[in-house]
Coordinates of C-alpha atoms in Angstrom, one line a residue:
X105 CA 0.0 0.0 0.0
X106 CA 1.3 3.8 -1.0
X107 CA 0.1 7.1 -0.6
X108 CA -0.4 8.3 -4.1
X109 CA 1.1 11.9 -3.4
X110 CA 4.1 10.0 -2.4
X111 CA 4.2 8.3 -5.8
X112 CA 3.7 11.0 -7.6
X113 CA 6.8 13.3 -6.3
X114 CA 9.0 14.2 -9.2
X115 CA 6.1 14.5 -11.9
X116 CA 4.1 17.9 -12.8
X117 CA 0.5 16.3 -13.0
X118 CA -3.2 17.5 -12.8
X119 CA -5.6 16.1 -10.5
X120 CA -8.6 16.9 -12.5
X121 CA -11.2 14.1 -10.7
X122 CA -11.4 12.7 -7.2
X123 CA -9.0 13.1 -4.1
X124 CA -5.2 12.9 -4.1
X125 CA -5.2 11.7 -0.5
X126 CA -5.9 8.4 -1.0
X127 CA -3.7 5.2 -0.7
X128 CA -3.6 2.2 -3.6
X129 CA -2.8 -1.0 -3.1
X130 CA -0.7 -2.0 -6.0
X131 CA 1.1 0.2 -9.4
X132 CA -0.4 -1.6 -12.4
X133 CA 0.0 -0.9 -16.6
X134 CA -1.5 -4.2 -17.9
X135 CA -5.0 -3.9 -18.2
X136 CA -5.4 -8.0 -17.5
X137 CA -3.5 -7.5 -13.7
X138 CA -5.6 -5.0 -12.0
X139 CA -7.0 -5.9 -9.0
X140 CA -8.4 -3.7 -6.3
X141 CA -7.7 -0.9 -5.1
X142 CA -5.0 -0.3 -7.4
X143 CA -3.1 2.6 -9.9
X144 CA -3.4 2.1 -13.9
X145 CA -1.0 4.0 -15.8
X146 CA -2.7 4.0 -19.4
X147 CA 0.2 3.5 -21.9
X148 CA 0.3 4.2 -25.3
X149 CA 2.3 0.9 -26.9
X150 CA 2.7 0.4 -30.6
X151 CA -0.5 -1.8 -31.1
X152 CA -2.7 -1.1 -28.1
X153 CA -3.4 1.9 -25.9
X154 CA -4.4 1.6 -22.4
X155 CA -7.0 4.6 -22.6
X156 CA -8.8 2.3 -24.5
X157 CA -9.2 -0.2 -21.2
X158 CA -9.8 2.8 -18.8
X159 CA -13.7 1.5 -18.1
X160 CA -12.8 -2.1 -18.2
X161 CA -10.0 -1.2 -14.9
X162 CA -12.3 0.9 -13.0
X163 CA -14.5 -1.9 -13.4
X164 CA -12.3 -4.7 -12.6
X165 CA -11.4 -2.3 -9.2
X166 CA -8.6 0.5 -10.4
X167 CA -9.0 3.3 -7.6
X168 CA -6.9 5.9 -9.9
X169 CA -6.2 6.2 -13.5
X170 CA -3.1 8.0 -14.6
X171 CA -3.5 9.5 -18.3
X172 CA -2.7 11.5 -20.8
X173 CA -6.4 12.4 -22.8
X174 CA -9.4 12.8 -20.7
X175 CA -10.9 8.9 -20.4
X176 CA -14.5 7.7 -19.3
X177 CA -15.1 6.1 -15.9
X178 CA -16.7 6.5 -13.0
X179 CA -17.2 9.6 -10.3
X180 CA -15.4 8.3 -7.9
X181 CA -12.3 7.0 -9.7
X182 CA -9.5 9.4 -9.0
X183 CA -8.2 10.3 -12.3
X184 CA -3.9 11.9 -12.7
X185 CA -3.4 13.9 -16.1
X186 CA -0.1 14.3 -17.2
X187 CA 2.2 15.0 -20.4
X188 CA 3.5 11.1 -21.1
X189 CA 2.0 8.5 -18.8
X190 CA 5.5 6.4 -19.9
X191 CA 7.5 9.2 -18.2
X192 CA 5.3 9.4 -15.3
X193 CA 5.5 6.0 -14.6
X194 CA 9.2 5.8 -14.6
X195 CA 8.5 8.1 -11.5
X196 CA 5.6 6.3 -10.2
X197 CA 8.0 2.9 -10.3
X198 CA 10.5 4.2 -8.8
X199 CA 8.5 5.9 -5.8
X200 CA 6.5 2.5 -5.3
X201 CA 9.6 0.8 -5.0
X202 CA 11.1 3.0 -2.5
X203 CA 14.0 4.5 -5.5
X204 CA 16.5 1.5 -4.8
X205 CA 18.8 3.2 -7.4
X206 CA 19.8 5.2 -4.3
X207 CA 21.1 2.6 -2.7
X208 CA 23.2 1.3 -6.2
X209 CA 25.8 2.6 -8.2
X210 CA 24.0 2.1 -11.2
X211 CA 26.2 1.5 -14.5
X212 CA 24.5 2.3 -18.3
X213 CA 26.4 1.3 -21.6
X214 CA 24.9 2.4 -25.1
X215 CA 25.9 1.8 -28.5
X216 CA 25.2 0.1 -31.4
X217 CA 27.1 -3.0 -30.6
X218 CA 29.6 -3.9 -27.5
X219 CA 26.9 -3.5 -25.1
X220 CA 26.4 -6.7 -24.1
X221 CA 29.8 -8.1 -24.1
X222 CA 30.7 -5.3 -21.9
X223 CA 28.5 -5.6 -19.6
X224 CA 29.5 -9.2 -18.6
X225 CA 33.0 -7.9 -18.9
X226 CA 32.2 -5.4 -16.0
X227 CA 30.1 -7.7 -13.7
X228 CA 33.3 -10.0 -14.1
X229 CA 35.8 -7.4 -13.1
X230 CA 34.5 -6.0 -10.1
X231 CA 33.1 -9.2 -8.5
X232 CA 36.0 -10.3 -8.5
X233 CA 37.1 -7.2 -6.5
X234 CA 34.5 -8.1 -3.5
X235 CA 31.6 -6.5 -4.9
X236 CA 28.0 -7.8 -5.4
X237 CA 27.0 -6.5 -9.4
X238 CA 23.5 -7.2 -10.9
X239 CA 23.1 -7.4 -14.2
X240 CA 20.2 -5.9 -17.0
X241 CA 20.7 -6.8 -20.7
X242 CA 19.8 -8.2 -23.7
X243 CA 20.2 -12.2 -23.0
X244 CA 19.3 -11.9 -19.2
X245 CA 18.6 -10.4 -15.8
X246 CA 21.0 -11.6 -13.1
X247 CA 20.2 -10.9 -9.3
X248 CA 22.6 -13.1 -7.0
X249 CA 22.0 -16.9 -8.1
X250 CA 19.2 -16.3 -9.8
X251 CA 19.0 -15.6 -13.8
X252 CA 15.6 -14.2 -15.2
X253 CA 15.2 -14.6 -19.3
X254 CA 14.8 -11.0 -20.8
X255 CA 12.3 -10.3 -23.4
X256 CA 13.6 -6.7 -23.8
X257 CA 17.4 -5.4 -24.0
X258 CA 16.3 -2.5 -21.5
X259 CA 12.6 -3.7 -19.6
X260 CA 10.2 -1.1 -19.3
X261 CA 10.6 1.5 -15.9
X262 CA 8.5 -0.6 -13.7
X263 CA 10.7 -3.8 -14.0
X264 CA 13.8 -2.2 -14.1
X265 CA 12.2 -0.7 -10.8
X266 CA 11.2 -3.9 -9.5
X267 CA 14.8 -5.3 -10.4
X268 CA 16.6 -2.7 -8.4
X269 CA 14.5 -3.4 -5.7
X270 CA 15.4 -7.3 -5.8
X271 CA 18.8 -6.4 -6.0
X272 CA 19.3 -4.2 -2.7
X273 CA 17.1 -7.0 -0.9
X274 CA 19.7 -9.5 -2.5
X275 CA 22.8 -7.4 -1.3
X276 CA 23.9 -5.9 -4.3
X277 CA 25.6 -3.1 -4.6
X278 CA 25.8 -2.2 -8.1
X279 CA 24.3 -3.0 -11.5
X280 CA 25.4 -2.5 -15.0
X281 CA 22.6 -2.7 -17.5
X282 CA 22.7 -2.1 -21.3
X283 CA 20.5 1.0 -22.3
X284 CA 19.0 0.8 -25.7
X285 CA 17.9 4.1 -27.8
X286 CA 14.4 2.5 -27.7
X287 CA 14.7 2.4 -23.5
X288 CA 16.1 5.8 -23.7
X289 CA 12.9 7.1 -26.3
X290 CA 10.1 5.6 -24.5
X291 CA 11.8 7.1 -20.6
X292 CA 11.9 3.7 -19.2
X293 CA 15.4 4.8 -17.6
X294 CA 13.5 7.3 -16.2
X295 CA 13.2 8.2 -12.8
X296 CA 16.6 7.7 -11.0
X297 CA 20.6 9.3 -12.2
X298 CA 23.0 6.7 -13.5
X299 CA 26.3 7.3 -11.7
X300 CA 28.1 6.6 -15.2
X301 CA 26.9 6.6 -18.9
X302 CA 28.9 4.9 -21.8
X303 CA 29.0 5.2 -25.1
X304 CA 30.2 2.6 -27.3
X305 CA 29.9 2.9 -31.1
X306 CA 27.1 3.7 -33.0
X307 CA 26.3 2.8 -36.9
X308 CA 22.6 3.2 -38.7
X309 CA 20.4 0.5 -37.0
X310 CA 16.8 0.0 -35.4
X311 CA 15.5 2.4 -38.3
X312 CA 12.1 1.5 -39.2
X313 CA 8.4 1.4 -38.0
X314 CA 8.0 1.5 -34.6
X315 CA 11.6 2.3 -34.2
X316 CA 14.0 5.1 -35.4
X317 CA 11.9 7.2 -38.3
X318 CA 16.0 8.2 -39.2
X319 CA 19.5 7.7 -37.9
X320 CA 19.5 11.2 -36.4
X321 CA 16.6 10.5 -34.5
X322 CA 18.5 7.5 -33.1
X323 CA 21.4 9.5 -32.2
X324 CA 19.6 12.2 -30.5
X325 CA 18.3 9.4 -28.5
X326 CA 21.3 8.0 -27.5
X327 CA 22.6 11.3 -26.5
X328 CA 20.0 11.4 -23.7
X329 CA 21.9 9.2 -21.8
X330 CA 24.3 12.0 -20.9
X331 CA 21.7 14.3 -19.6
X332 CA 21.0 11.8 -16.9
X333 CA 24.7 10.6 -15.8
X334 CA 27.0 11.5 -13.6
X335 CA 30.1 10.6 -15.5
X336 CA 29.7 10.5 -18.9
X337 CA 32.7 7.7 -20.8
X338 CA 32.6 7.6 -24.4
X339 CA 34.6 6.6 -27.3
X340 CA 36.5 9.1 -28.6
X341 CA 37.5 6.8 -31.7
X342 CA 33.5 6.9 -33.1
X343 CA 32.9 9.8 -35.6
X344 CA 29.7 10.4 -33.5
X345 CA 31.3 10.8 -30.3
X346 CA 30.5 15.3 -29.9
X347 CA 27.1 14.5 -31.1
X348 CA 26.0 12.3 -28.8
X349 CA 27.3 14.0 -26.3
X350 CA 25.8 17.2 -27.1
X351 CA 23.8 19.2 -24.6
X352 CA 25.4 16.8 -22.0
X353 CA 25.1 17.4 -18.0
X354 CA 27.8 15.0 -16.9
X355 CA 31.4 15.0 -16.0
X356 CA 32.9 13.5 -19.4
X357 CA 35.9 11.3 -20.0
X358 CA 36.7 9.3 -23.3
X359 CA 38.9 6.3 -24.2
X360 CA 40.3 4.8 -27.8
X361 CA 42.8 3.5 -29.6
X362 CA 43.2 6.0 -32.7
X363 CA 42.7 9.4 -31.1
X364 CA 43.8 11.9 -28.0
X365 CA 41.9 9.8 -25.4
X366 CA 42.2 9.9 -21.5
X367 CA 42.1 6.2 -21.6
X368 CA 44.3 4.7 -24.7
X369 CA 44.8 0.9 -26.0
X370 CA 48.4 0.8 -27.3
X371 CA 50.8 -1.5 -29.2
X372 CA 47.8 -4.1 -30.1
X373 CA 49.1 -7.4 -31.1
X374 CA 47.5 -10.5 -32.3
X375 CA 47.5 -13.9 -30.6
X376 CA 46.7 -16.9 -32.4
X377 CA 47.3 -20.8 -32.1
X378 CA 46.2 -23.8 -30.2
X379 CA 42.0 -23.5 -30.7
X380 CA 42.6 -19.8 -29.7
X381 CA 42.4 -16.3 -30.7
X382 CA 43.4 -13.3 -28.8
X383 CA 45.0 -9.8 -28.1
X384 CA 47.2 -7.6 -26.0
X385 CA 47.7 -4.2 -25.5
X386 CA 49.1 -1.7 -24.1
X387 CA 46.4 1.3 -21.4
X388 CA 47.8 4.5 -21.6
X389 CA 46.8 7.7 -19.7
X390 CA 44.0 7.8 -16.8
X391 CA 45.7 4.2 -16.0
X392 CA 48.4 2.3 -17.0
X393 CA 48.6 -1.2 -17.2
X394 CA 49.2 -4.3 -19.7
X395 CA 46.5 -6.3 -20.8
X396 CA 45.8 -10.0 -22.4
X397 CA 42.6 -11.0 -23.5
X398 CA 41.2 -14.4 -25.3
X399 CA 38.6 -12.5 -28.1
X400 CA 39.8 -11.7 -31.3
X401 CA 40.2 -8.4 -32.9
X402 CA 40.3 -4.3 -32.3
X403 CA 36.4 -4.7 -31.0
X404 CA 37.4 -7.1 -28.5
X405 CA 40.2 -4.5 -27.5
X406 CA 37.0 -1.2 -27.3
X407 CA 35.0 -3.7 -25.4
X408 CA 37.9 -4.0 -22.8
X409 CA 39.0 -0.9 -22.9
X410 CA 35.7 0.3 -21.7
X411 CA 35.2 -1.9 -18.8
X412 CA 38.9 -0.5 -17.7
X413 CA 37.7 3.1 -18.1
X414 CA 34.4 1.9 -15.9
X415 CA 36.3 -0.5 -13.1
X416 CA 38.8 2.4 -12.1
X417 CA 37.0 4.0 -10.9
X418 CA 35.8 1.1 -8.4
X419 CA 39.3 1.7 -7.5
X420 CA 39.8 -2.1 -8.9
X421 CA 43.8 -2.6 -8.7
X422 CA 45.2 -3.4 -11.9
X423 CA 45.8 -7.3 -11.5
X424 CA 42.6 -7.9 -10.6
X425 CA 41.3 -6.1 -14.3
X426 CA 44.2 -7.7 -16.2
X427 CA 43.0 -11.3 -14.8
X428 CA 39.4 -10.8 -15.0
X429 CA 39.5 -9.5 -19.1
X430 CA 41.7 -12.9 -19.2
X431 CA 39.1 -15.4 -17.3
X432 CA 35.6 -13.3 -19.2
X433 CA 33.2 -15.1 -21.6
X434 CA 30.4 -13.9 -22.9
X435 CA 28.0 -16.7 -23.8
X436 CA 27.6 -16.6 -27.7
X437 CA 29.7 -13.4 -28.8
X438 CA 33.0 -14.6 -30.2
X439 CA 32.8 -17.5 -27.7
X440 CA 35.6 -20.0 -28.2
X441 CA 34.5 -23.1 -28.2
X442 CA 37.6 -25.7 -28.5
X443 CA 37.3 -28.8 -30.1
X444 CA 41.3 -29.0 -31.6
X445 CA 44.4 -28.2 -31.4
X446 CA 44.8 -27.5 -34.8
X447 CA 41.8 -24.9 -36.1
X448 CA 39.5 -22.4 -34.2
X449 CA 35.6 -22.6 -33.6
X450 CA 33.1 -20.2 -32.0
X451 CA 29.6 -19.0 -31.7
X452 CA 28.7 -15.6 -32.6
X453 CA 25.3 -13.8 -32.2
X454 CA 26.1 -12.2 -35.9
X455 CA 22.8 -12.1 -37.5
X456 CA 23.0 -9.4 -39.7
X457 CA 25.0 -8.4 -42.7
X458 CA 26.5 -5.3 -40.5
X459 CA 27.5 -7.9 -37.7
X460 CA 28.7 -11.0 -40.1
X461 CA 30.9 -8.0 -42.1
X462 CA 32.2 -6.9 -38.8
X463 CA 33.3 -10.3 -37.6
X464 CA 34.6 -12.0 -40.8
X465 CA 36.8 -9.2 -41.6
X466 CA 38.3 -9.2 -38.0
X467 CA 38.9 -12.2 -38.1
X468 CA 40.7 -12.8 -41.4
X469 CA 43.3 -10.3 -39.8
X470 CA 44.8 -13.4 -38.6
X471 CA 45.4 -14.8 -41.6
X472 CA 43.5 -17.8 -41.3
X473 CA 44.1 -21.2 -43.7
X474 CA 40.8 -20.6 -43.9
X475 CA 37.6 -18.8 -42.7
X476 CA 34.9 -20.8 -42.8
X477 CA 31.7 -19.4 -41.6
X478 CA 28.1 -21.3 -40.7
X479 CA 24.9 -19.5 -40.9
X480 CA 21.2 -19.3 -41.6
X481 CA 18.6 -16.4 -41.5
X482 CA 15.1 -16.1 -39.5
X483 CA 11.6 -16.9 -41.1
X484 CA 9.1 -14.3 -41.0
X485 CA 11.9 -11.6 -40.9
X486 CA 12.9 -9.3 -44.5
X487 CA 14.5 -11.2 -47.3
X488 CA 17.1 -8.4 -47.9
X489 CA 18.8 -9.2 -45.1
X490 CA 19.4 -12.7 -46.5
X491 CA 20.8 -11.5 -49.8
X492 CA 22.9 -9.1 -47.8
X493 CA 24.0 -11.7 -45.2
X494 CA 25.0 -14.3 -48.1
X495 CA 26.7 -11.8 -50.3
X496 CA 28.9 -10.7 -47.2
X497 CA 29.8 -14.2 -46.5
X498 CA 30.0 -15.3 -49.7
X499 CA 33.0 -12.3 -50.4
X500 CA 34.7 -12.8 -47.0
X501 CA 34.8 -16.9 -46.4
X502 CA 36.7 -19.3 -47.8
X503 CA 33.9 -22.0 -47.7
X504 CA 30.2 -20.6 -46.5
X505 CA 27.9 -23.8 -44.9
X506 CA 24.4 -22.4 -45.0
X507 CA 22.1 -23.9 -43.0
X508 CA 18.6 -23.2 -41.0
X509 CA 18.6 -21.0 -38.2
X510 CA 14.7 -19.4 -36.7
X511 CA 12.6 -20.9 -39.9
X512 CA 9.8 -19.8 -37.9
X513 CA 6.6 -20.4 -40.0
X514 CA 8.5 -20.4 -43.5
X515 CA 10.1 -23.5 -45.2
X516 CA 13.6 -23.7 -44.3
X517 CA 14.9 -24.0 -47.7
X518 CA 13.0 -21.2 -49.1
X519 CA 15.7 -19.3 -46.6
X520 CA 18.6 -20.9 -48.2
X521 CA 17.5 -20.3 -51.5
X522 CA 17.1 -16.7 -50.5
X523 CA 20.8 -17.0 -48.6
X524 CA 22.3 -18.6 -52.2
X525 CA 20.8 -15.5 -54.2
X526 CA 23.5 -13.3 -52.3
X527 CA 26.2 -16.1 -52.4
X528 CA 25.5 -16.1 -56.3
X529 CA 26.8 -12.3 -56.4
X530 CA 29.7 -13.5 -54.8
X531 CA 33.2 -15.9 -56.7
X532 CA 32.3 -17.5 -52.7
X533 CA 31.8 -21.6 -52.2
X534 CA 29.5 -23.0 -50.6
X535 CA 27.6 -25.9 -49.3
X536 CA 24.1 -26.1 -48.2
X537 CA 23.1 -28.3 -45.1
X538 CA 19.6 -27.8 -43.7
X539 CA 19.8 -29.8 -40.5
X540 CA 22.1 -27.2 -38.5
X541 CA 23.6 -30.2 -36.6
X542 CA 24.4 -32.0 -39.9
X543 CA 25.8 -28.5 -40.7
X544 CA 27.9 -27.9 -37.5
X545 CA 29.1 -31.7 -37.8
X546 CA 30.8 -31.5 -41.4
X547 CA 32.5 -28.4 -40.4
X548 CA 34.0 -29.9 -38.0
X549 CA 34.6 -33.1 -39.5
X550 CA 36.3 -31.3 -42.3
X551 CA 38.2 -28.8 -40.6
X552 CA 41.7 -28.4 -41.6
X553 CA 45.0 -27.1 -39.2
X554 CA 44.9 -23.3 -39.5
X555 CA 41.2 -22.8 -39.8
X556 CA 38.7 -20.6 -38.1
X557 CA 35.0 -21.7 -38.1
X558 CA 32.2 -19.4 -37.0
X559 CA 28.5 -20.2 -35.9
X560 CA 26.8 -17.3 -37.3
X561 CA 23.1 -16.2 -35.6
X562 CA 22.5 -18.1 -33.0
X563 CA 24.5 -17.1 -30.1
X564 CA 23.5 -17.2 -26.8
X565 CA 19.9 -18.1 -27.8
X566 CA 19.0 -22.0 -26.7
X567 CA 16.1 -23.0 -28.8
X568 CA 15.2 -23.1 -32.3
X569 CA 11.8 -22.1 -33.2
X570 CA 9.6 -24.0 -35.8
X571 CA 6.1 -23.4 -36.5
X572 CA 5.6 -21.2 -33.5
X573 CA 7.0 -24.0 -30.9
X574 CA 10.8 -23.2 -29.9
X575 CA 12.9 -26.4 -29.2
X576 CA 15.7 -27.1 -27.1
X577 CA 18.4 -26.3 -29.3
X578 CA 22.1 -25.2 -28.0
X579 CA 25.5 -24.9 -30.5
X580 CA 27.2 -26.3 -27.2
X581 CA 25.3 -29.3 -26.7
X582 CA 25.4 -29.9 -30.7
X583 CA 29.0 -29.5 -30.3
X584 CA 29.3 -31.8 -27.3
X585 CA 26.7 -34.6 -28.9
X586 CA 29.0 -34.2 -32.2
X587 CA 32.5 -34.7 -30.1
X588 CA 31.1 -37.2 -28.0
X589 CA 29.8 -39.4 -31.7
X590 CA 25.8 -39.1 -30.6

């Protein structure tokens, strides 16, 4: 039970029916869990707006409404007008839950891509410097032992509310979470001051309906991150870097390899042999130390470099960073899986043309005997990305092995016939395997010393969805089952 003045500190907001002192039993924006008693917060979502349910609550027992147009109900409902019920109820979350970001150093990364690998990098460094991390992001939710499945890379307010809560009761004292342009649009990070905002990279992405109507409207909404940090840490290396942080309100430091950064990644050098893939480097500047890590490429090195430019200032001593970036994996981006001495395999999330182009070319920098690279697209998802997806992999690997990935409700070989029609652009080989075990198996089976293999698309992801049922379906057990001759 809350007094509803109490959750409505930090808002502007019109009472324009009923009586503010009043106390509700429970903060509510789905229409199907009101009960008694309770505050609905009508939300406007991209297929359904909860102004449309505002008589269907009151009768099901909602004691206030929270809107943004007048609604119909009954006399006695107490009814809150504001300007955006989403950024009220960042507010009202918060309140409810007693703002348990207060009691956190909360930790918000942003970019195009590096969030999630960072994060995990983070979490990694400073728990093992003593301290109890949560964690928000695209694969999961992580509070103590127990891991929640996330639907959303940044929930809306009143779960990420709820989730700070759980984490203060569990003894946490921190979080890192990754902030997407679409959490940062619709104010679900609303309602509480990270202690430190990062910015990662950002390239044209998430532009579409429902998304980003253009690239600069998904810069400007990065940029928003820095008017509600602390300490602003961005890469100085990303031609975006003054944009973003335009109209910023924090303290701001920046990190690179190419240009004048406070925190600087020298004398990068490739390690290679033995099932593995690596680099160290050389941090320059704000703090010095050298640094070995077991993920490929210069976007391994930004991923580090970041969590360095974060854990200082944990005061985290420099051993303790140099063997956490060591010991990190992130399930399914550039994980090493080893299966011989003699060539390389890992899982990648990659599942676009952007992220397979990213990842191939890295990885031919080590001059592989050659790059082999395993892949299918999603059903029900555009066809252009397939074209552009085989086309990339076609002109980058040696031998391409496409094979199904999410067919979802389409056939699986009309995917692969859309995958070839990029291929065929391409001088690139291929083969075409629709079972992705089969597939997995005769890359293995026919891998040669010197090789690198990459499982394209499915990542961290544990299931494989068919005709609207997902089945248990991980690259690691394949692998395992494949090794072990089942």
């Amino acid at each position: 039970m809350a007094d509803l003045k109490d959750l409505l500190r930090g808002i502007e907001y019109q009472c324009i029916r009923g009586n503010e002192d009043i106390e509700v039993e429970d903060v509510v924006y789905d229409s199907r869990k009101v009960t008694p008693g309770s505050l609905f917060i009508c939300i406007r979502g991209a297929n359904v707006d909860g102004h449309g349910f505002a008589a269907e609550v009151v009768e099901a027992g909602a004691k206030v409404l929270v809107v943004e147009e007048d609604v119909p109900c009954k006399s006695d409902t107490t009814v809150i007008k504001v300007k955006d019920t989403r950024y009220a109820m960042a507010f009202i979350s918060a309140n409810y839950f007693g703002n348990p970001a207060d009691k956190l150093k909360v930790i918000g990364i942003t970019g195009t891509k590096g969030k999630t690998t960072t994060t995990y990098l983070v979490k990694s460094i400073l728990e093992q410097a003593g301290r109890k991390v949560g964690l928000i992001g695209t694969i999961e939710v992580i509070i103590g032992d127990t891991h929640i499945h996330a639907n959303n890379t940044t929930p809306e307010s009143y779960l990420i509310q709820q989730y700070f809560r759980q984490m203060v009761d569990a003894g946490c004292d921190s979080v890192i979470m990754e902030v997407s342009s679409q959490g940062l649009m619709l104010h679900r990070t609303q309602g509480f001051v990270f202690d430190y905002g990062i910015f990662t990279n950002i390239e044209p992405d998430h532009i579409g309906p429902n998304e980003h109507k253009d690239f600069e409207d998904y810069l400007n909404c990065k940029s928003l991150l820095f008017r509600q940090c602390r300490v602003g840490i961005v890469n100085k290396d990303d031609s975006h870097w003054e944009s973003v942080t335009k109209g910023h309100t924090c303290e701001l430091e920046t990190y690179g390899i190419d240009a004048d950064a406070d925190l600087k990644a020298t004398n990068l050098e490739l390690i290679s042999g033995g099932g593995k893939l690596g680099v160290e480097f050389d941090v320059e500047g704000l703090m010095e130390l050298h640094v070995e890590i077991a993920a490929p490429g210069r976007f391994s090195v930004y991923n580090a470099l970041t969590a360095i430019a974060i854990c200082r200032h944990f005061g985290v001593e420099k051993d303790a960073i140099s063997s956490a970036l060591m010991k990190a994996k992130v399930k399914g981006r550039i994980e090493l899986v080893k299966v011989s001495d003699d060539f390389t395999l890992m899982i990648d999330y990659a599942h676009n043309a952007m992220a397979l182009e990213s990842l191939l070319t890295t990885l031919k920098e080590y001059k592989p005997h050659r790059l082999v690279s395993v892949f299918g697209c999603g059903g029900n998802r555009s066809k252009l990305r397939r074209y552009e997806m085989g086309e990339v992999s076609g002109k980058l690997a040696d031998l391409t092995i496409i094979t199904s990935d999410n067919p979802r409700f389409e056939e699986p070989q009309d995917i692969i016939d859309d995958i070839k029609t990029g291929i065929a652009k391409t001088d690139g080989k291929y083969v075409e395997i629709c079972d992705r075990k089969e597939a997995i198996a005769y890359a293995i089976k026919n891998g040669e010393p010197g090789d690198i293999i990459v499982l394209a698309g499915k990542g961290h992801e544990d299931y494989q969805e068919i005709k609207g049922v997902k089945y248990p379906m991980d690259e690691r057990d394949l692998i395992s089952d494949i090794l072990a001759g089942r």
